[in-house]
Coordinates of C-alpha atoms in Angstrom, one line a residue:
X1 CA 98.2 89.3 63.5
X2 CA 96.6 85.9 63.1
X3 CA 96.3 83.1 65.8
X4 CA 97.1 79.5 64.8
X5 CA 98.2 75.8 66.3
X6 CA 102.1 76.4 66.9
X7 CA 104.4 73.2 67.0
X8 CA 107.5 72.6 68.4
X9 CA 109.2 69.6 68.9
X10 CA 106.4 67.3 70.7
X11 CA 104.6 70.4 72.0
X12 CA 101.2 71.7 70.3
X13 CA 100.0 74.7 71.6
X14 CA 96.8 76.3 69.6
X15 CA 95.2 79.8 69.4
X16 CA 99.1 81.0 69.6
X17 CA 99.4 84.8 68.3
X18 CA 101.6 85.1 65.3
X19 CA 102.4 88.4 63.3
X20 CA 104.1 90.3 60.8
X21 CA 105.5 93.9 60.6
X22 CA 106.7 96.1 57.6
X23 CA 109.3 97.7 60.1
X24 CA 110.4 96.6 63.7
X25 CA 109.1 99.4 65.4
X26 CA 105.3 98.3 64.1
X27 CA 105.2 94.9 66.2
X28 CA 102.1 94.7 68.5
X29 CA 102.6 93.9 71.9
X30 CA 103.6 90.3 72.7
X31 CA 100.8 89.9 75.0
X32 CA 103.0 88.8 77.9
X33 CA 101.3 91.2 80.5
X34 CA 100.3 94.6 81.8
X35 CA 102.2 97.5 79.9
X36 CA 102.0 100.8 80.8
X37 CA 98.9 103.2 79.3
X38 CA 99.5 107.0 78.8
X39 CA 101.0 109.3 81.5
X40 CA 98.6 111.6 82.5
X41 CA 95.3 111.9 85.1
X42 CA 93.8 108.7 86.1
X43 CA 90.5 110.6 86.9
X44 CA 87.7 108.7 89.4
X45 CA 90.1 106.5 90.8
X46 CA 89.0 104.3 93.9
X47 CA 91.5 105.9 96.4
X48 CA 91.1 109.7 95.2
X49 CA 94.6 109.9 93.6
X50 CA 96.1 110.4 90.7
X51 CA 98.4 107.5 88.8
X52 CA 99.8 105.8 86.3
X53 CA 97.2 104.0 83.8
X54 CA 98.1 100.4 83.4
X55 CA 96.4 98.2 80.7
X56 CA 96.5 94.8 79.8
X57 CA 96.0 95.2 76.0
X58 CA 96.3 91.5 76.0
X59 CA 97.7 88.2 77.7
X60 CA 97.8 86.2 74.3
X61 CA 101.1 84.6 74.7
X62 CA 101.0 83.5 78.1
X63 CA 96.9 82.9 77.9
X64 CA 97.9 80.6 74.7
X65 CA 100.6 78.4 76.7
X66 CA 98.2 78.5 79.9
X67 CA 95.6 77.3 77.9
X68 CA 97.7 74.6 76.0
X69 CA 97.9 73.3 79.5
X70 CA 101.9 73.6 79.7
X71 CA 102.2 76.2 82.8
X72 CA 99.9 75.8 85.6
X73 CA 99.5 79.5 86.6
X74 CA 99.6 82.3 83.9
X75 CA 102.5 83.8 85.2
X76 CA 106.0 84.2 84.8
X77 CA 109.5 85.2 86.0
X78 CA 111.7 88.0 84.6
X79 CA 115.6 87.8 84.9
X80 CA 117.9 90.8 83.4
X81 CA 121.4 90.4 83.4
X82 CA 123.2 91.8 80.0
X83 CA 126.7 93.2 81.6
X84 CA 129.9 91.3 80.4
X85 CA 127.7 88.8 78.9
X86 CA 123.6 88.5 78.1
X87 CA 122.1 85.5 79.8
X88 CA 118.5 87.5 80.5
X89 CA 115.7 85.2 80.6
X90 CA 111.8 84.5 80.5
X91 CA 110.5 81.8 82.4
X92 CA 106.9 80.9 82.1
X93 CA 104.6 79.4 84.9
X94 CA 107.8 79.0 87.0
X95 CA 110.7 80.4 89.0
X96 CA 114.5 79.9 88.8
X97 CA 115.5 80.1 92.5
X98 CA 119.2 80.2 90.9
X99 CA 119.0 83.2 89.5
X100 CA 117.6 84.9 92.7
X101 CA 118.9 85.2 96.6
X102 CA 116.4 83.9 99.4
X103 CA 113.8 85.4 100.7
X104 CA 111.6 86.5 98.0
X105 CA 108.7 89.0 99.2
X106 CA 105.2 88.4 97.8
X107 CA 102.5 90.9 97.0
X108 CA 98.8 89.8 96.7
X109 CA 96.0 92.4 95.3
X110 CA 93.0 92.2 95.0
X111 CA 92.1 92.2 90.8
X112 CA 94.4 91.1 88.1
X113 CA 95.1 95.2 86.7
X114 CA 96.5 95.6 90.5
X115 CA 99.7 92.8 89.9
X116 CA 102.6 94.9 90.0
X117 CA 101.9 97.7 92.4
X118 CA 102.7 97.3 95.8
X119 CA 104.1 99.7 98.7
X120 CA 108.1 99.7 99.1
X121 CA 108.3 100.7 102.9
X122 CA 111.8 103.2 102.0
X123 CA 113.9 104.1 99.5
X124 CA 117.1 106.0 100.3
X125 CA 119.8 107.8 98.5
X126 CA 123.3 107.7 100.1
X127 CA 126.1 109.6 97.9
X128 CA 128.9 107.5 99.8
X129 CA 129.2 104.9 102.5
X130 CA 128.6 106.5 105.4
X131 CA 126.5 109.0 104.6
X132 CA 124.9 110.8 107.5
X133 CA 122.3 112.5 105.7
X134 CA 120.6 110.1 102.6
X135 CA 118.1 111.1 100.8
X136 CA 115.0 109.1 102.2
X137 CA 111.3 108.1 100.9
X138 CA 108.9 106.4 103.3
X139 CA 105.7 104.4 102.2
X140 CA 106.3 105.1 98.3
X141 CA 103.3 104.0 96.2
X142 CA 105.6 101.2 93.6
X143 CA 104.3 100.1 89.6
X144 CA 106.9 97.9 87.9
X145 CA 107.0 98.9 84.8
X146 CA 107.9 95.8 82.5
X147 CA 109.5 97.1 79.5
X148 CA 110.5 101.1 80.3
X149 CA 113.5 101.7 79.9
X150 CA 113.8 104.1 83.2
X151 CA 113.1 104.7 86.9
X152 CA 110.9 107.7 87.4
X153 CA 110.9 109.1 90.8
X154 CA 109.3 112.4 92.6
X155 CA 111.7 114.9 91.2
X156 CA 113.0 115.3 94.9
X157 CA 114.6 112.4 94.4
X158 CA 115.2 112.1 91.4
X159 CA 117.3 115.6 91.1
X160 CA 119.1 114.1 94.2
X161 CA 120.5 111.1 92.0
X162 CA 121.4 113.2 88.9
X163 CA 123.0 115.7 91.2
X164 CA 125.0 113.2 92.7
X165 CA 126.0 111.3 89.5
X166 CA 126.9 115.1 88.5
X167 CA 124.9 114.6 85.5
X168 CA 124.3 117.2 82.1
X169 CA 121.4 117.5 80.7
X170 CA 121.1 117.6 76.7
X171 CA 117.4 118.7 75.8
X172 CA 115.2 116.0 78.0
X173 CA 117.7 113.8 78.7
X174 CA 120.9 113.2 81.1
X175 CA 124.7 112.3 80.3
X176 CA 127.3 111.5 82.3
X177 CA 131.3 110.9 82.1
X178 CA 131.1 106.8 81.6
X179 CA 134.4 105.9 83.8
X180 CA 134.0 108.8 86.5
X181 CA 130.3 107.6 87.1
X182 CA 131.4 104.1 87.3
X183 CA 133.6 105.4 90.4
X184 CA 130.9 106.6 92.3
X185 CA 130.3 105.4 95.8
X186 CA 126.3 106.1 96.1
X187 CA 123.7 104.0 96.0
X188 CA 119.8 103.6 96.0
X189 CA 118.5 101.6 98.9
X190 CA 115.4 99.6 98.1
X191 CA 113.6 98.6 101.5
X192 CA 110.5 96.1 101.2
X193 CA 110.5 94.7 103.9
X194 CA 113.0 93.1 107.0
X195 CA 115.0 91.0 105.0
X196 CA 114.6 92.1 101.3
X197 CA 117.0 95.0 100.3
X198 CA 117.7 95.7 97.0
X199 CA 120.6 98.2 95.8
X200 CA 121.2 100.2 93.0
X201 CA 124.5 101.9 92.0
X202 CA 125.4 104.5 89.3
X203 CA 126.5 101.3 86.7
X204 CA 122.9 100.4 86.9
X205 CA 121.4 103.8 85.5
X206 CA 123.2 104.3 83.0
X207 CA 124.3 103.0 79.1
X208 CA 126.9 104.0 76.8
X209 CA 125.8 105.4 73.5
X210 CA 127.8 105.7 70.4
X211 CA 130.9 108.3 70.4
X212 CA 129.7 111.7 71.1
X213 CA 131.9 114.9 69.3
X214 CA 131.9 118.0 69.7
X215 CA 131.6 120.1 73.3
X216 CA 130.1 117.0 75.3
X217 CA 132.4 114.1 73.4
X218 CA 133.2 113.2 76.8
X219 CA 129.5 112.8 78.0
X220 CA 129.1 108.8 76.8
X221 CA 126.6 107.7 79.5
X222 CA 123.0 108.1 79.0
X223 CA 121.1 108.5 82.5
X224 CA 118.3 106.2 82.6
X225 CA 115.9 108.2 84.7
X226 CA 113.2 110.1 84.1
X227 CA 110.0 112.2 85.5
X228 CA 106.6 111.4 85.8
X229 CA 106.0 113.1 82.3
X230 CA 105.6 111.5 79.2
X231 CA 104.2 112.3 75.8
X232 CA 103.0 115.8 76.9
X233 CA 101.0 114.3 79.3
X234 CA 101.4 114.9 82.9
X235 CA 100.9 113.4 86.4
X236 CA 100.7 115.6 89.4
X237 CA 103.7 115.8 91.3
X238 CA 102.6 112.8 93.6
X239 CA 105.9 112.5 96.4
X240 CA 104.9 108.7 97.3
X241 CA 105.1 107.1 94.0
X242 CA 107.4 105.5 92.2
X243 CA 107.8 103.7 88.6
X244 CA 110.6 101.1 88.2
X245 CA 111.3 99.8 84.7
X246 CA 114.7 98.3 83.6
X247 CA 117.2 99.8 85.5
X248 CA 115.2 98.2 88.6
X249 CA 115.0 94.9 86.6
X250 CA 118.9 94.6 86.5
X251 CA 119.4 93.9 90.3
X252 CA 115.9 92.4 91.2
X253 CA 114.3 89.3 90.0
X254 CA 110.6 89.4 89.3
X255 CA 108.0 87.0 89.8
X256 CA 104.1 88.5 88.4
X257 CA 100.9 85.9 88.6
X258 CA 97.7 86.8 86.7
X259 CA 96.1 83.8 87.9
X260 CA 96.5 84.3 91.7
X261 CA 97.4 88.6 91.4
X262 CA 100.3 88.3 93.0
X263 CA 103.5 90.3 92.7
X264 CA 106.8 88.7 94.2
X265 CA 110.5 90.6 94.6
X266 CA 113.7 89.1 95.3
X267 CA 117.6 90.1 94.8
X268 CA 119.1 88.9 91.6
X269 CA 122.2 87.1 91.6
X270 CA 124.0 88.0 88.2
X271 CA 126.2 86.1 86.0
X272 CA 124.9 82.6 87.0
X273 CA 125.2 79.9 85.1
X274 CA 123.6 77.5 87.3
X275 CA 119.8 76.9 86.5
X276 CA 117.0 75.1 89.1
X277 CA 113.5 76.0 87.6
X278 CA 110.8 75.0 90.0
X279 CA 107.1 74.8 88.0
X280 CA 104.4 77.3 90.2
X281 CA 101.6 75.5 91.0
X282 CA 98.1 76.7 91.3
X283 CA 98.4 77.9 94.5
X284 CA 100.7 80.5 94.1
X285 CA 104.5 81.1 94.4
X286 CA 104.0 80.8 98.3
X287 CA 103.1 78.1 98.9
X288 CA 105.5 76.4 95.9
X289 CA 108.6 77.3 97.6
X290 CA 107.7 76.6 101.0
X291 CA 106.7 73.2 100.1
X292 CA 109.5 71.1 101.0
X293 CA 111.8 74.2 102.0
X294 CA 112.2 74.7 98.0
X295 CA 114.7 77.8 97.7
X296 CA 114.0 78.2 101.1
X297 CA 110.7 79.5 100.3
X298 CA 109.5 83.5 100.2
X299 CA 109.6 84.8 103.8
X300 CA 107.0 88.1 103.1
X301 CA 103.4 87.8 102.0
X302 CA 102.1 90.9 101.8
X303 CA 98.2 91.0 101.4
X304 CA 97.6 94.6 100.3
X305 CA 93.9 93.3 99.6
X306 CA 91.8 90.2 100.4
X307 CA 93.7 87.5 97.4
X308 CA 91.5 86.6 94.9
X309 CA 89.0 83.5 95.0
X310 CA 89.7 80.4 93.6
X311 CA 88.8 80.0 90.1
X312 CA 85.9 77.9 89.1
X313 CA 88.3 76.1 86.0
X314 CA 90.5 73.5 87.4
X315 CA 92.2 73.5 84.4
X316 CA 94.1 70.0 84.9
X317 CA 96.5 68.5 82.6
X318 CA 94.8 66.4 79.7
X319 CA 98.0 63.9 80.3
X320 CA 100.9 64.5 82.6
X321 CA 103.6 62.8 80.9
X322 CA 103.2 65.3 77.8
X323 CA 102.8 68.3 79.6
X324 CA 105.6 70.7 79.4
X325 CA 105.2 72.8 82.7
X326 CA 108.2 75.5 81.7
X327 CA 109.3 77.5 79.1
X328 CA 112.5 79.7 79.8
X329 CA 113.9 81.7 77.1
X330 CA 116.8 83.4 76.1
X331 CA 117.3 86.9 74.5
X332 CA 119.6 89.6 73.7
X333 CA 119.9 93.1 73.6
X334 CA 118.1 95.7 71.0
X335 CA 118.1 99.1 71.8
X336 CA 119.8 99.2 75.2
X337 CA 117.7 97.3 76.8
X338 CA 117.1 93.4 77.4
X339 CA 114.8 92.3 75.0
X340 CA 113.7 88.9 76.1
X341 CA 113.4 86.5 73.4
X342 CA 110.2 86.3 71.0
X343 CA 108.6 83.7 73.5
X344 CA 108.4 81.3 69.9
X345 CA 106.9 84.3 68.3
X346 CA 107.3 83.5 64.3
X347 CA 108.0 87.2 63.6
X348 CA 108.8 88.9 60.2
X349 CA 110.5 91.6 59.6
X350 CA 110.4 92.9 56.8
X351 CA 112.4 96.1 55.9
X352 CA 111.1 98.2 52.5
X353 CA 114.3 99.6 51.4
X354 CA 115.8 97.4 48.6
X355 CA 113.8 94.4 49.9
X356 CA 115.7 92.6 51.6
X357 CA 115.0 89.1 52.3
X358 CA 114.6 87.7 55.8
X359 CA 117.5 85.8 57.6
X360 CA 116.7 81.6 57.5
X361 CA 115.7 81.5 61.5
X362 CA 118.0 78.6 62.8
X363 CA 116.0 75.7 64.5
X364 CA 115.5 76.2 68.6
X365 CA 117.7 74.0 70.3
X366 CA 116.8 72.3 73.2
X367 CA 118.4 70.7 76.2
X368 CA 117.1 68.8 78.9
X369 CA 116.7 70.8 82.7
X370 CA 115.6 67.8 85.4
X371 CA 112.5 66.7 83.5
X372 CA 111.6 70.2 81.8
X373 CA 112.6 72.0 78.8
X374 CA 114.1 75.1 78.4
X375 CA 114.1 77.2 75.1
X376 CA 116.6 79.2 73.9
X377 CA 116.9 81.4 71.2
X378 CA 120.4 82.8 69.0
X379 CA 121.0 86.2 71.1
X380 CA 122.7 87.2 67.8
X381 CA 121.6 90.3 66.0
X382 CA 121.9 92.2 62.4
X383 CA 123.5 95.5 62.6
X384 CA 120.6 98.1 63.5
X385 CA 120.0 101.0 60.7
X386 CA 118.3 104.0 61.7
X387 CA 117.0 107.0 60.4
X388 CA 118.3 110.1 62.1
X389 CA 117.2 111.2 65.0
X390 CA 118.2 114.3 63.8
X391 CA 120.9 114.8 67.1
X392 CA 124.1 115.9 65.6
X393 CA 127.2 113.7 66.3
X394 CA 125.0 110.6 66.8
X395 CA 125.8 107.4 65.4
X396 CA 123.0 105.1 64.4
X397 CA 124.7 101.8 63.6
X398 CA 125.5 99.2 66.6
X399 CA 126.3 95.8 67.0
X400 CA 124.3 94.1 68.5
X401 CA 125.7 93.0 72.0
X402 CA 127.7 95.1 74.8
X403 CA 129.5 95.5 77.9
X404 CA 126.4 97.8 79.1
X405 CA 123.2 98.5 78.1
X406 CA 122.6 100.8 75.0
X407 CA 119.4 102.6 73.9
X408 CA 118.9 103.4 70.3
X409 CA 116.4 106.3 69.0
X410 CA 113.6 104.5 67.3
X411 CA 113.4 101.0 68.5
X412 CA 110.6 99.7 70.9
X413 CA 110.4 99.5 74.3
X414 CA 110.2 96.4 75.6
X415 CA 106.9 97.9 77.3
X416 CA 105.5 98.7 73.1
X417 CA 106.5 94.6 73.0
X418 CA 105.1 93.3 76.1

């Protein structure tokens, strides 16, 4: 990895990250935000409990667009949506208050490693409308997880949901019957607060893999959910936490800021083609949207600790009529999950066998959104060829787009990217 002055169109942005990689799976991080450590013991920590580590290996990405003075907060928005079509999207230093439904709650903590964790006052599992007896959690300790792929839940939850999506287990992980999942009635019941609800139903947990054959050809659905375990490591049963990666990401839209430690959650709208990206300003998400009613502004502001003080660097626009305040980007899908653009990463990859050379990367086009600019890259992808995962009846090679999400054995996380 080296850092150097990038240039695109009229923008100059220096100390930008760029990097190489023999194989795709050897990328470093993006350096977009927090990612998520080991599983295991947190030992020491402030409140006596055992948790998830979190890291920030490194902010380089967003730090080198902050400090390029093109975003005014070093922050940014995350919007999933790769059904029928992939329109997911990155925004940096702002929000698109299209792409969500009013209110959005806020979460402010108290030091940066605490954005993303926040208290969801009840989550509730009902197996069909109506449903005089859900499954309900009170109080649950929340992480969002950036780039995992699942939702990992105390198992009494979590063997509720594969029970009810009558799931089959194949070693560590879950299948289900595609069409006859589809068809199911439950649905997860995120509570954060009076007005912000978020749902989840079985088309949200799962992806279709390649054709199955033999004994479970029929099984075509992988079950996106998993247990606080990971890499041999183990957490303590703990009944009032919670870990939401992707599957979360596909109904909610995600605001994080490392400038003010703030953590905002709204309901996503998919399959929206409309676009209004409103620039955060150094105050926080807050008090952006509530001035002048601006997509009706966020109607929770949850102060788990005292916010953070203002910072001593004013950090003010060298000239105003060059700055670029947002940068939202376009991605596609690689290895069942949404993998959100290269955020104008130059990135090589370079593949051993018969050396192959790299794919001419076609210019970023660029159209004008009300006085800012939005970049998009080609969601297009090269067929994927894997080793084998050594599973028998697995098929390695996959196009590169889909109706769901897909997960492939040996590609990155987006949390290994971010």
């Amino acid at each position: 990895m080296a850092y150097d002055t990038l240039s695109v169109g009229g923008i100059r942005i220096g100390s930008f990250p760029f990097m190489a990689a023999v194989v795709f799976s050897d990328v470093p991080p993006l350096g977009l935000g927090a990612s998520p450590g080991s599983f295991g013991v947190t030992e020491g920590s402030p409140d006596g409990t055992d948790d998830l580590r979190l890291e920030i290996k490194s902010l380089g990405t967003l730090q080198a667009v902050y400090d390029a003075q093109r975003i005014e907060v070093m922050g940014f928005a995350m919007y999933y949506d790769a059904y029928e079509t992939n329109s997911s999207q990155i925004t940096l230093g702002g929000v698109d208050t299209e792409k969500y439904e009013a209110p959005i709650v806020t979460y402010t903590q108290k030091t940066q490693r605490e954005v993303g964790r926040f208290n969801t006052r009840k989550v509730s599992l009902s197996k069909s409308p109506g449903d005089n007896q859900p499954v309900v959690l009170e109080n649950l300790r929340t992480t969002i997880l950036i780039g995992d792929s699942n939702i990992r839940f105390p198992d009494r939850l979590r063997n509720s949901v594969l029970l009810a999506l009558n799931a089959t287990s194949s070693g560590l992980e879950w299948y289900v019957n595609c069409e006859t999942a589809e068809k199911l009635n439950f649905s997860l019941d995120f509570e954060f607060d009076d007005r912000v609800n978020i749902t989840l139903t079985a088309k949200d947990l799962i992806g279709r893999i390649e054709e199955r054959v033999g004994a479970q050809e029929d099984l075509g659905c992988k079950v996106f959910l998993d247990t606080l375990e990971d890499d041999g490591e183990f957490i303590p049963e703990n009944a009032a936490a919670m870990y939401l990666g992707i599957p979360f990401m596909r109904v909610a839209y995600v605001w994080v800021d490392y400038q003010n430690n703030q953590t905002s959650v709204a309901k996503a709208k998919q399959r929206v083609a409309n676009s209004n990206i409103v620039k955060i300003e150094k105050g926080g998400i807050k008090a952006t949207l509530e001035k002048d009613n601006v997509g009706r502004g966020p109607i929770g502001n949850v102060t788990e600790e005292e916010p953070p003080s203002e910072s001593s660097d004013e950090h003010e626009p060298e000239d105003e009529n060059n700055k670029v305040p947002i940068a939202a980007i376009a991605g596609g899908l690689v290895g069942g999950i949404a993998v959100l653009g290269v955020i104008g990463y130059i990135l090589f990859v370079l593949w051993k066998k018969k050396h192959q050379q790299l794919p001419e990367i076609p210019p970023v086009p660029m159209e004008e959104l009300g006085g800012h600019e939005k970049f998009e890259l080609d969601p297009g992808h090269k067929r994927s060829e894997l080793p084998d995962a050594g599973r028998e009846g697995y098929h390695r090679e996959l196009p590169a787009d889909y109706e769901q999400p897909r997960e492939l054995s040996g590609q990155p996380t987006l949390a290994e990217l971010i």
